[in-house]
């Protein structure tokens, strides 16, 4: 059986993103989304999530390019050292990675902030299905370890496997050489992630697809990925949305591509569900429930 979690990231970022995710969920083109606890349109996204009980909702842990849920005084090492008075995280992933490896970011503060973000979702009545992270920062062990502790503390039993398998990379046409090199390099810690997840009782997939295609996931690219997908449990990482004035004011590089992904999902996923008996759309909630039954 080919089982696929179609997960839309950045729920709560902008009205157009929220609208597209709700629309795709109703159309059967999504099975999961991850909500940003400090997203500027969090409350609207939470209401939409509660209105779609079949949609799995995870927590999109944000540690860069955003603002903390906790007071700035409790997460000082996570703040932008170039402008600590702003109360914002480092805007650039490269700066976050540099300071992470230089020991300037405290693991205790990562864990505390992750717990606060998860609990903000839970306080709204959302049953959080899993965790992932903005910019996939949990590929690094210095982020993964405190996130695993936060998951345990908050009763979360699933997490994104942020590593893309070779078959998916080969099935992704049109990706630039630099982007391809970046994604290949990020696969290196994959075995350590799988071992840490297993040892901590965290359920995950066999890998994530669509990572290399981020920003270029059109209908042809998505069809290529689904055609090449072998048996197993996989997660399609996507960023659908409508481009609006709010999105244009954010720092994201993903603008027009969000509408392209929305169209590709609508045109590809529901027909595949209807015509391929070996294909099943699932969520992280299903992975945990299956383990309980086993």
PDB file of C-alpha atoms in Angstrom:
ATOM      1  CA  UNK A   1       0.000   0.000   0.000  1.00  0.00           C
ATOM      2  CA  UNK A   2       1.202   3.498  -0.871  1.00  0.00           C
ATOM      3  CA  UNK A   3       0.214   5.813   1.956  1.00  0.00           C
ATOM      4  CA  UNK A   4       0.730   9.550   1.687  1.00  0.00           C
ATOM      5  CA  UNK A   5       0.397  12.384   4.180  1.00  0.00           C
ATOM      6  CA  UNK A   6      -0.179  15.621   2.258  1.00  0.00           C
ATOM      7  CA  UNK A   7       0.827  18.313   4.743  1.00  0.00           C
ATOM      8  CA  UNK A   8       0.508  22.058   4.143  1.00  0.00           C
ATOM      9  CA  UNK A   9       2.972  24.142   6.126  1.00  0.00           C
ATOM     10  CA  UNK A  10       2.573  27.759   7.309  1.00  0.00           C
ATOM     11  CA  UNK A  11      -1.072  27.614   8.451  1.00  0.00           C
ATOM     12  CA  UNK A  12      -1.672  30.943  10.213  1.00  0.00           C
ATOM     13  CA  UNK A  13       0.802  32.947   8.107  1.00  0.00           C
ATOM     14  CA  UNK A  14      -1.674  34.945   6.007  1.00  0.00           C
ATOM     15  CA  UNK A  15      -5.401  34.980   5.121  1.00  0.00           C
ATOM     16  CA  UNK A  16      -4.702  33.631   1.632  1.00  0.00           C
ATOM     17  CA  UNK A  17      -2.704  30.725   3.044  1.00  0.00           C
ATOM     18  CA  UNK A  18      -5.466  29.929   5.547  1.00  0.00           C
ATOM     19  CA  UNK A  19      -8.178  30.039   2.870  1.00  0.00           C
ATOM     20  CA  UNK A  20      -6.291  27.760   0.489  1.00  0.00           C
ATOM     21  CA  UNK A  21      -5.558  25.163   3.189  1.00  0.00           C
ATOM     22  CA  UNK A  22      -9.216  25.071   4.277  1.00  0.00           C
ATOM     23  CA  UNK A  23     -10.332  24.785   0.653  1.00  0.00           C
ATOM     24  CA  UNK A  24      -7.920  21.930  -0.083  1.00  0.00           C
ATOM     25  CA  UNK A  25      -8.964  20.078   3.067  1.00  0.00           C
ATOM     26  CA  UNK A  26     -12.619  20.242   2.045  1.00  0.00           C
ATOM     27  CA  UNK A  27     -11.716  19.040  -1.472  1.00  0.00           C
ATOM     28  CA  UNK A  28      -9.869  15.964  -0.171  1.00  0.00           C
ATOM     29  CA  UNK A  29      -6.538  17.208  -1.497  1.00  0.00           C
ATOM     30  CA  UNK A  30      -4.919  17.566   1.969  1.00  0.00           C
ATOM     31  CA  UNK A  31      -4.814  15.283   4.980  1.00  0.00           C
ATOM     32  CA  UNK A  32      -2.693  17.397   7.311  1.00  0.00           C
ATOM     33  CA  UNK A  33      -1.407  20.880   8.051  1.00  0.00           C
ATOM     34  CA  UNK A  34       0.957  22.479  10.547  1.00  0.00           C
ATOM     35  CA  UNK A  35      -0.093  25.613  12.396  1.00  0.00           C
ATOM     36  CA  UNK A  36       2.252  28.431  13.431  1.00  0.00           C
ATOM     37  CA  UNK A  37       1.499  29.218  17.090  1.00  0.00           C
ATOM     38  CA  UNK A  38       2.742  32.803  16.774  1.00  0.00           C
ATOM     39  CA  UNK A  39       1.581  33.287  13.205  1.00  0.00           C
ATOM     40  CA  UNK A  40      -0.100  36.650  12.595  1.00  0.00           C
ATOM     41  CA  UNK A  41      -3.348  34.891  11.604  1.00  0.00           C
ATOM     42  CA  UNK A  42      -3.199  32.078  14.150  1.00  0.00           C
ATOM     43  CA  UNK A  43      -6.681  32.614  15.626  1.00  0.00           C
ATOM     44  CA  UNK A  44      -8.409  32.474  12.239  1.00  0.00           C
ATOM     45  CA  UNK A  45      -6.449  29.345  11.329  1.00  0.00           C
ATOM     46  CA  UNK A  46      -7.344  27.668  14.622  1.00  0.00           C
ATOM     47  CA  UNK A  47     -11.061  28.295  13.973  1.00  0.00           C
ATOM     48  CA  UNK A  48     -10.763  26.807  10.490  1.00  0.00           C
ATOM     49  CA  UNK A  49      -8.903  23.789  11.894  1.00  0.00           C
ATOM     50  CA  UNK A  50     -11.610  23.099  14.459  1.00  0.00           C
ATOM     51  CA  UNK A  51     -14.210  23.228  11.683  1.00  0.00           C
ATOM     52  CA  UNK A  52     -12.383  20.460   9.768  1.00  0.00           C
ATOM     53  CA  UNK A  53     -12.131  17.545  12.259  1.00  0.00           C
ATOM     54  CA  UNK A  54     -10.808  15.126   9.610  1.00  0.00           C
ATOM     55  CA  UNK A  55      -7.793  17.361   8.984  1.00  0.00           C
ATOM     56  CA  UNK A  56      -4.731  16.434  11.045  1.00  0.00           C
ATOM     57  CA  UNK A  57      -3.222  19.535  12.659  1.00  0.00           C
ATOM     58  CA  UNK A  58       0.376  19.612  13.832  1.00  0.00           C
ATOM     59  CA  UNK A  59       2.512  22.359  15.348  1.00  0.00           C
ATOM     60  CA  UNK A  60       4.916  24.143  13.005  1.00  0.00           C
ATOM     61  CA  UNK A  61       7.706  24.940  15.475  1.00  0.00           C
ATOM     62  CA  UNK A  62       9.209  28.326  14.578  1.00  0.00           C
ATOM     63  CA  UNK A  63      12.683  29.213  15.864  1.00  0.00           C
ATOM     64  CA  UNK A  64      13.799  31.550  13.080  1.00  0.00           C
ATOM     65  CA  UNK A  65      12.070  34.176  10.946  1.00  0.00           C
ATOM     66  CA  UNK A  66       9.275  34.822  13.444  1.00  0.00           C
ATOM     67  CA  UNK A  67       8.449  35.817  17.015  1.00  0.00           C
ATOM     68  CA  UNK A  68       8.370  33.705  20.204  1.00  0.00           C
ATOM     69  CA  UNK A  69       5.283  32.748  22.175  1.00  0.00           C
ATOM     70  CA  UNK A  70       7.195  33.072  25.450  1.00  0.00           C
ATOM     71  CA  UNK A  71       8.273  36.478  26.788  1.00  0.00           C
ATOM     72  CA  UNK A  72      11.545  37.648  25.258  1.00  0.00           C
ATOM     73  CA  UNK A  73      13.197  37.575  28.688  1.00  0.00           C
ATOM     74  CA  UNK A  74      12.751  33.772  28.800  1.00  0.00           C
ATOM     75  CA  UNK A  75      14.283  33.020  25.382  1.00  0.00           C
ATOM     76  CA  UNK A  76      17.086  35.537  25.038  1.00  0.00           C
ATOM     77  CA  UNK A  77      19.428  33.168  23.195  1.00  0.00           C
ATOM     78  CA  UNK A  78      16.785  32.639  20.499  1.00  0.00           C
ATOM     79  CA  UNK A  79      16.441  36.351  19.733  1.00  0.00           C
ATOM     80  CA  UNK A  80      18.185  38.167  16.906  1.00  0.00           C
ATOM     81  CA  UNK A  81      21.489  39.285  18.476  1.00  0.00           C
ATOM     82  CA  UNK A  82      21.684  42.114  15.966  1.00  0.00           C
ATOM     83  CA  UNK A  83      18.415  43.583  17.233  1.00  0.00           C
ATOM     84  CA  UNK A  84      17.412  41.992  20.554  1.00  0.00           C
ATOM     85  CA  UNK A  85      15.015  44.837  21.357  1.00  0.00           C
ATOM     86  CA  UNK A  86      12.808  43.728  18.466  1.00  0.00           C
ATOM     87  CA  UNK A  87      11.820  40.582  20.376  1.00  0.00           C
ATOM     88  CA  UNK A  88      12.127  38.596  17.142  1.00  0.00           C
ATOM     89  CA  UNK A  89      14.044  35.453  16.223  1.00  0.00           C
ATOM     90  CA  UNK A  90      17.006  35.605  13.865  1.00  0.00           C
ATOM     91  CA  UNK A  91      15.567  36.404  10.430  1.00  0.00           C
ATOM     92  CA  UNK A  92      18.082  34.286   8.530  1.00  0.00           C
ATOM     93  CA  UNK A  93      18.471  30.509   8.783  1.00  0.00           C
ATOM     94  CA  UNK A  94      22.217  30.786   8.171  1.00  0.00           C
ATOM     95  CA  UNK A  95      22.627  32.961  11.263  1.00  0.00           C
ATOM     96  CA  UNK A  96      20.573  30.517  13.326  1.00  0.00           C
ATOM     97  CA  UNK A  97      22.707  27.561  12.188  1.00  0.00           C
ATOM     98  CA  UNK A  98      25.947  29.445  12.863  1.00  0.00           C
ATOM     99  CA  UNK A  99      24.963  30.414  16.379  1.00  0.00           C
ATOM    100  CA  UNK A 100      23.518  26.960  17.051  1.00  0.00           C
ATOM    101  CA  UNK A 101      26.867  25.319  16.353  1.00  0.00           C
ATOM    102  CA  UNK A 102      28.796  27.991  18.221  1.00  0.00           C
ATOM    103  CA  UNK A 103      26.772  27.140  21.326  1.00  0.00           C
ATOM    104  CA  UNK A 104      25.070  30.534  21.503  1.00  0.00           C
ATOM    105  CA  UNK A 105      21.555  29.063  21.509  1.00  0.00           C
ATOM    106  CA  UNK A 106      20.443  27.286  24.677  1.00  0.00           C
ATOM    107  CA  UNK A 107      18.714  23.925  24.296  1.00  0.00           C
ATOM    108  CA  UNK A 108      16.618  24.638  27.376  1.00  0.00           C
ATOM    109  CA  UNK A 109      15.161  27.700  25.666  1.00  0.00           C
ATOM    110  CA  UNK A 110      14.386  25.727  22.490  1.00  0.00           C
ATOM    111  CA  UNK A 111      12.525  23.153  24.587  1.00  0.00           C
ATOM    112  CA  UNK A 112      10.633  25.784  26.575  1.00  0.00           C
ATOM    113  CA  UNK A 113       9.591  27.725  23.478  1.00  0.00           C
ATOM    114  CA  UNK A 114       8.549  24.537  21.648  1.00  0.00           C
ATOM    115  CA  UNK A 115       6.389  23.519  24.624  1.00  0.00           C
ATOM    116  CA  UNK A 116       4.792  26.968  24.685  1.00  0.00           C
ATOM    117  CA  UNK A 117       3.983  26.801  20.982  1.00  0.00           C
ATOM    118  CA  UNK A 118       2.458  23.321  21.258  1.00  0.00           C
ATOM    119  CA  UNK A 119       0.409  24.265  24.299  1.00  0.00           C
ATOM    120  CA  UNK A 120      -0.979  27.346  22.596  1.00  0.00           C
ATOM    121  CA  UNK A 121      -2.565  25.054  19.982  1.00  0.00           C
ATOM    122  CA  UNK A 122      -3.774  22.630  22.632  1.00  0.00           C
ATOM    123  CA  UNK A 123      -5.323  25.454  24.667  1.00  0.00           C
ATOM    124  CA  UNK A 124      -7.577  26.217  21.675  1.00  0.00           C
ATOM    125  CA  UNK A 125      -8.929  22.669  21.704  1.00  0.00           C
ATOM    126  CA  UNK A 126      -6.737  21.391  18.881  1.00  0.00           C
ATOM    127  CA  UNK A 127      -5.521  17.814  19.251  1.00  0.00           C
ATOM    128  CA  UNK A 128      -1.966  18.246  17.972  1.00  0.00           C
ATOM    129  CA  UNK A 129      -1.082  15.298  15.749  1.00  0.00           C
ATOM    130  CA  UNK A 130       2.646  15.889  15.246  1.00  0.00           C
ATOM    131  CA  UNK A 131       5.518  18.336  15.115  1.00  0.00           C
ATOM    132  CA  UNK A 132       7.625  19.735  12.307  1.00  0.00           C
ATOM    133  CA  UNK A 133       9.762  22.863  12.147  1.00  0.00           C
ATOM    134  CA  UNK A 134       9.953  26.034  10.095  1.00  0.00           C
ATOM    135  CA  UNK A 135      12.911  25.822   7.691  1.00  0.00           C
ATOM    136  CA  UNK A 136      13.317  22.172   8.869  1.00  0.00           C
ATOM    137  CA  UNK A 137      15.609  23.200  11.726  1.00  0.00           C
ATOM    138  CA  UNK A 138      15.048  19.870  13.499  1.00  0.00           C
ATOM    139  CA  UNK A 139      17.395  18.163  11.049  1.00  0.00           C
ATOM    140  CA  UNK A 140      20.071  19.370  13.478  1.00  0.00           C
ATOM    141  CA  UNK A 141      20.521  17.308  16.625  1.00  0.00           C
ATOM    142  CA  UNK A 142      20.842  20.426  18.794  1.00  0.00           C
ATOM    143  CA  UNK A 143      17.262  21.277  17.845  1.00  0.00           C
ATOM    144  CA  UNK A 144      15.939  17.740  17.533  1.00  0.00           C
ATOM    145  CA  UNK A 145      16.881  16.717  21.091  1.00  0.00           C
ATOM    146  CA  UNK A 146      14.941  19.525  22.832  1.00  0.00           C
ATOM    147  CA  UNK A 147      12.007  19.042  20.424  1.00  0.00           C
ATOM    148  CA  UNK A 148      11.847  15.369  21.368  1.00  0.00           C
ATOM    149  CA  UNK A 149      11.705  16.371  25.030  1.00  0.00           C
ATOM    150  CA  UNK A 150       9.001  18.941  24.280  1.00  0.00           C
ATOM    151  CA  UNK A 151       6.994  16.324  22.389  1.00  0.00           C
ATOM    152  CA  UNK A 152       7.137  13.969  25.369  1.00  0.00           C
ATOM    153  CA  UNK A 153       6.169  16.720  27.805  1.00  0.00           C
ATOM    154  CA  UNK A 154       3.137  17.691  25.698  1.00  0.00           C
ATOM    155  CA  UNK A 155       1.989  14.184  24.786  1.00  0.00           C
ATOM    156  CA  UNK A 156       2.931  14.388  21.093  1.00  0.00           C
ATOM    157  CA  UNK A 157       3.830  11.047  19.526  1.00  0.00           C
ATOM    158  CA  UNK A 158       4.707  11.863  15.914  1.00  0.00           C
ATOM    159  CA  UNK A 159       7.144  14.092  14.057  1.00  0.00           C
ATOM    160  CA  UNK A 160       8.114  14.882  10.482  1.00  0.00           C
ATOM    161  CA  UNK A 161      10.992  12.889   9.022  1.00  0.00           C
ATOM    162  CA  UNK A 162      12.608  15.844   7.205  1.00  0.00           C
ATOM    163  CA  UNK A 163      14.806  13.806   4.872  1.00  0.00           C
ATOM    164  CA  UNK A 164      13.961  13.258   1.212  1.00  0.00           C
ATOM    165  CA  UNK A 165      14.650   9.785  -0.250  1.00  0.00           C
ATOM    166  CA  UNK A 166      16.734   9.287  -3.362  1.00  0.00           C
ATOM    167  CA  UNK A 167      13.813   8.111  -5.494  1.00  0.00           C
ATOM    168  CA  UNK A 168      11.998  11.399  -4.824  1.00  0.00           C
ATOM    169  CA  UNK A 169      15.044  13.500  -5.668  1.00  0.00           C
ATOM    170  CA  UNK A 170      15.416  11.622  -8.958  1.00  0.00           C
ATOM    171  CA  UNK A 171      11.719  12.113  -9.735  1.00  0.00           C
ATOM    172  CA  UNK A 172      11.874  15.893  -9.232  1.00  0.00           C
ATOM    173  CA  UNK A 173      12.405  17.656 -12.557  1.00  0.00           C
ATOM    174  CA  UNK A 174      13.530  21.214 -13.000  1.00  0.00           C
ATOM    175  CA  UNK A 175      15.228  21.831  -9.643  1.00  0.00           C
ATOM    176  CA  UNK A 176      18.248  24.124  -9.764  1.00  0.00           C
ATOM    177  CA  UNK A 177      21.724  22.732  -9.184  1.00  0.00           C
ATOM    178  CA  UNK A 178      22.286  24.740  -5.985  1.00  0.00           C
ATOM    179  CA  UNK A 179      18.948  23.685  -4.495  1.00  0.00           C
ATOM    180  CA  UNK A 180      19.703  20.064  -5.384  1.00  0.00           C
ATOM    181  CA  UNK A 181      23.111  20.223  -3.685  1.00  0.00           C
ATOM    182  CA  UNK A 182      21.554  21.775  -0.561  1.00  0.00           C
ATOM    183  CA  UNK A 183      18.913  19.062  -0.233  1.00  0.00           C
ATOM    184  CA  UNK A 184      21.468  16.291  -0.833  1.00  0.00           C
ATOM    185  CA  UNK A 185      23.718  17.736   1.886  1.00  0.00           C
ATOM    186  CA  UNK A 186      20.839  17.892   4.352  1.00  0.00           C
ATOM    187  CA  UNK A 187      20.226  14.143   3.998  1.00  0.00           C
ATOM    188  CA  UNK A 188      23.426  13.312   5.912  1.00  0.00           C
ATOM    189  CA  UNK A 189      21.913  13.241   9.473  1.00  0.00           C
ATOM    190  CA  UNK A 190      18.980  11.061   8.362  1.00  0.00           C
ATOM    191  CA  UNK A 191      20.072   7.851  10.101  1.00  0.00           C
ATOM    192  CA  UNK A 192      20.650   9.685  13.383  1.00  0.00           C
ATOM    193  CA  UNK A 193      17.148  11.179  13.177  1.00  0.00           C
ATOM    194  CA  UNK A 194      15.529   7.788  12.592  1.00  0.00           C
ATOM    195  CA  UNK A 195      17.376   6.284  15.544  1.00  0.00           C
ATOM    196  CA  UNK A 196      16.501   9.181  17.881  1.00  0.00           C
ATOM    197  CA  UNK A 197      12.829   9.060  16.887  1.00  0.00           C
ATOM    198  CA  UNK A 198      12.678   5.309  17.453  1.00  0.00           C
ATOM    199  CA  UNK A 199      14.407   5.491  20.825  1.00  0.00           C
ATOM    200  CA  UNK A 200      11.979   8.190  21.989  1.00  0.00           C
ATOM    201  CA  UNK A 201       8.837   6.398  20.817  1.00  0.00           C
ATOM    202  CA  UNK A 202       8.134   8.958  18.105  1.00  0.00           C
ATOM    203  CA  UNK A 203       6.260   7.795  15.008  1.00  0.00           C
ATOM    204  CA  UNK A 204       7.275   9.127  11.633  1.00  0.00           C
ATOM    205  CA  UNK A 205       7.194   8.378   7.917  1.00  0.00           C
ATOM    206  CA  UNK A 206       9.689   6.708   5.605  1.00  0.00           C
ATOM    207  CA  UNK A 207      10.673  10.171   4.386  1.00  0.00           C
ATOM    208  CA  UNK A 208       9.438  13.494   3.054  1.00  0.00           C
ATOM    209  CA  UNK A 209       8.900  14.280  -0.610  1.00  0.00           C
ATOM    210  CA  UNK A 210       8.535  17.621  -2.341  1.00  0.00           C
ATOM    211  CA  UNK A 211      11.409  19.205  -0.400  1.00  0.00           C
ATOM    212  CA  UNK A 212      13.544  19.635  -3.508  1.00  0.00           C
ATOM    213  CA  UNK A 213      10.481  20.861  -5.421  1.00  0.00           C
ATOM    214  CA  UNK A 214       9.681  23.641  -2.922  1.00  0.00           C
ATOM    215  CA  UNK A 215       8.913  26.706  -5.008  1.00  0.00           C
ATOM    216  CA  UNK A 216       8.448  24.689  -8.209  1.00  0.00           C
ATOM    217  CA  UNK A 217       5.826  22.083  -7.276  1.00  0.00           C
ATOM    218  CA  UNK A 218       3.543  22.355 -10.289  1.00  0.00           C
ATOM    219  CA  UNK A 219       1.172  19.697 -11.613  1.00  0.00           C
ATOM    220  CA  UNK A 220       3.867  18.001 -13.703  1.00  0.00           C
ATOM    221  CA  UNK A 221       6.294  17.798 -10.764  1.00  0.00           C
ATOM    222  CA  UNK A 222       3.616  16.483  -8.410  1.00  0.00           C
ATOM    223  CA  UNK A 223       2.436  13.891 -10.933  1.00  0.00           C
ATOM    224  CA  UNK A 224       6.029  12.742 -11.392  1.00  0.00           C
ATOM    225  CA  UNK A 225       6.467  12.280  -7.641  1.00  0.00           C
ATOM    226  CA  UNK A 226       3.229  10.355  -7.175  1.00  0.00           C
ATOM    227  CA  UNK A 227       3.971   8.151 -10.177  1.00  0.00           C
ATOM    228  CA  UNK A 228       7.409   7.249  -8.793  1.00  0.00           C
ATOM    229  CA  UNK A 229       6.245   6.739  -5.182  1.00  0.00           C
ATOM    230  CA  UNK A 230       6.892   3.178  -3.937  1.00  0.00           C
ATOM    231  CA  UNK A 231       5.005   1.340  -1.204  1.00  0.00           C
ATOM    232  CA  UNK A 232       5.465   2.812   2.242  1.00  0.00           C
ATOM    233  CA  UNK A 233       4.382   5.861   4.215  1.00  0.00           C
ATOM    234  CA  UNK A 234       5.542   9.217   2.861  1.00  0.00           C
ATOM    235  CA  UNK A 235       4.853  12.871   3.585  1.00  0.00           C
ATOM    236  CA  UNK A 236       4.398  15.413   0.808  1.00  0.00           C
ATOM    237  CA  UNK A 237       5.630  18.743   2.167  1.00  0.00           C
ATOM    238  CA  UNK A 238       3.793  21.585   0.457  1.00  0.00           C
ATOM    239  CA  UNK A 239       3.104  25.312   0.834  1.00  0.00           C
ATOM    240  CA  UNK A 240      -0.199  26.131  -0.901  1.00  0.00           C
ATOM    241  CA  UNK A 241      -1.924  29.482  -0.653  1.00  0.00           C
ATOM    242  CA  UNK A 242      -3.403  32.478  -2.378  1.00  0.00           C
ATOM    243  CA  UNK A 243      -1.086  35.420  -2.878  1.00  0.00           C
ATOM    244  CA  UNK A 244      -2.434  38.441  -1.015  1.00  0.00           C
ATOM    245  CA  UNK A 245      -1.171  41.757   0.330  1.00  0.00           C
ATOM    246  CA  UNK A 246      -0.331  40.219   3.710  1.00  0.00           C
ATOM    247  CA  UNK A 247       1.801  37.511   2.115  1.00  0.00           C
ATOM    248  CA  UNK A 248       3.607  40.144   0.055  1.00  0.00           C
ATOM    249  CA  UNK A 249       4.629  41.892   3.280  1.00  0.00           C
ATOM    250  CA  UNK A 250       6.217  38.774   4.773  1.00  0.00           C
ATOM    251  CA  UNK A 251       9.825  37.719   4.258  1.00  0.00           C
ATOM    252  CA  UNK A 252       8.901  34.454   2.519  1.00  0.00           C
ATOM    253  CA  UNK A 253      10.307  33.688  -0.937  1.00  0.00           C
ATOM    254  CA  UNK A 254       7.221  31.570  -1.652  1.00  0.00           C
ATOM    255  CA  UNK A 255       4.555  33.805  -3.170  1.00  0.00           C
ATOM    256  CA  UNK A 256       3.314  32.941  -6.673  1.00  0.00           C
ATOM    257  CA  UNK A 257       4.430  29.342  -6.135  1.00  0.00           C
ATOM    258  CA  UNK A 258       1.766  28.922  -3.430  1.00  0.00           C
ATOM    259  CA  UNK A 259      -1.024  29.383  -5.964  1.00  0.00           C
ATOM    260  CA  UNK A 260       0.756  26.979  -8.320  1.00  0.00           C
ATOM    261  CA  UNK A 261       0.912  24.343  -5.573  1.00  0.00           C
ATOM    262  CA  UNK A 262      -2.750  24.859  -4.687  1.00  0.00           C
ATOM    263  CA  UNK A 263      -3.756  24.230  -8.300  1.00  0.00           C
ATOM    264  CA  UNK A 264      -1.463  21.210  -8.597  1.00  0.00           C
ATOM    265  CA  UNK A 265      -2.877  19.600  -5.453  1.00  0.00           C
ATOM    266  CA  UNK A 266      -6.476  20.097  -6.551  1.00  0.00           C
ATOM    267  CA  UNK A 267      -5.795  18.713 -10.015  1.00  0.00           C
ATOM    268  CA  UNK A 268      -3.714  15.725  -8.908  1.00  0.00           C
ATOM    269  CA  UNK A 269      -4.522  14.350  -5.456  1.00  0.00           C
ATOM    270  CA  UNK A 270      -8.329  13.811  -5.524  1.00  0.00           C
ATOM    271  CA  UNK A 271      -8.249  11.994  -8.919  1.00  0.00           C
ATOM    272  CA  UNK A 272      -5.398   9.796  -7.692  1.00  0.00           C
ATOM    273  CA  UNK A 273      -7.437   8.851  -4.618  1.00  0.00           C
ATOM    274  CA  UNK A 274     -10.373   7.918  -6.806  1.00  0.00           C
ATOM    275  CA  UNK A 275      -8.535   5.845  -9.400  1.00  0.00           C
ATOM    276  CA  UNK A 276      -5.679   4.077  -7.585  1.00  0.00           C
ATOM    277  CA  UNK A 277      -6.851   1.418  -5.087  1.00  0.00           C
ATOM    278  CA  UNK A 278      -3.249   1.026  -3.854  1.00  0.00           C
ATOM    279  CA  UNK A 279      -3.062   4.721  -2.863  1.00  0.00           C
ATOM    280  CA  UNK A 280      -4.369   6.000   0.472  1.00  0.00           C
ATOM    281  CA  UNK A 281      -4.285   9.461   2.002  1.00  0.00           C
ATOM    282  CA  UNK A 282      -3.509   9.379   5.744  1.00  0.00           C
ATOM    283  CA  UNK A 283      -2.407  11.696   8.544  1.00  0.00           C
ATOM    284  CA  UNK A 284       0.048  11.459  11.416  1.00  0.00           C
ATOM    285  CA  UNK A 285      -2.950  10.702  13.623  1.00  0.00           C
ATOM    286  CA  UNK A 286      -3.423   7.490  11.622  1.00  0.00           C
ATOM    287  CA  UNK A 287       0.197   6.441  12.192  1.00  0.00           C
ATOM    288  CA  UNK A 288      -0.200   6.749  15.962  1.00  0.00           C
ATOM    289  CA  UNK A 289      -3.575   4.979  16.011  1.00  0.00           C
ATOM    290  CA  UNK A 290      -2.189   2.100  13.956  1.00  0.00           C
ATOM    291  CA  UNK A 291       0.647   1.647  16.456  1.00  0.00           C
ATOM    292  CA  UNK A 292      -1.871   1.502  19.298  1.00  0.00           C
ATOM    293  CA  UNK A 293      -3.898  -1.173  17.486  1.00  0.00           C
ATOM    294  CA  UNK A 294      -0.744  -3.174  16.738  1.00  0.00           C
TER     295      UNK A 294
END
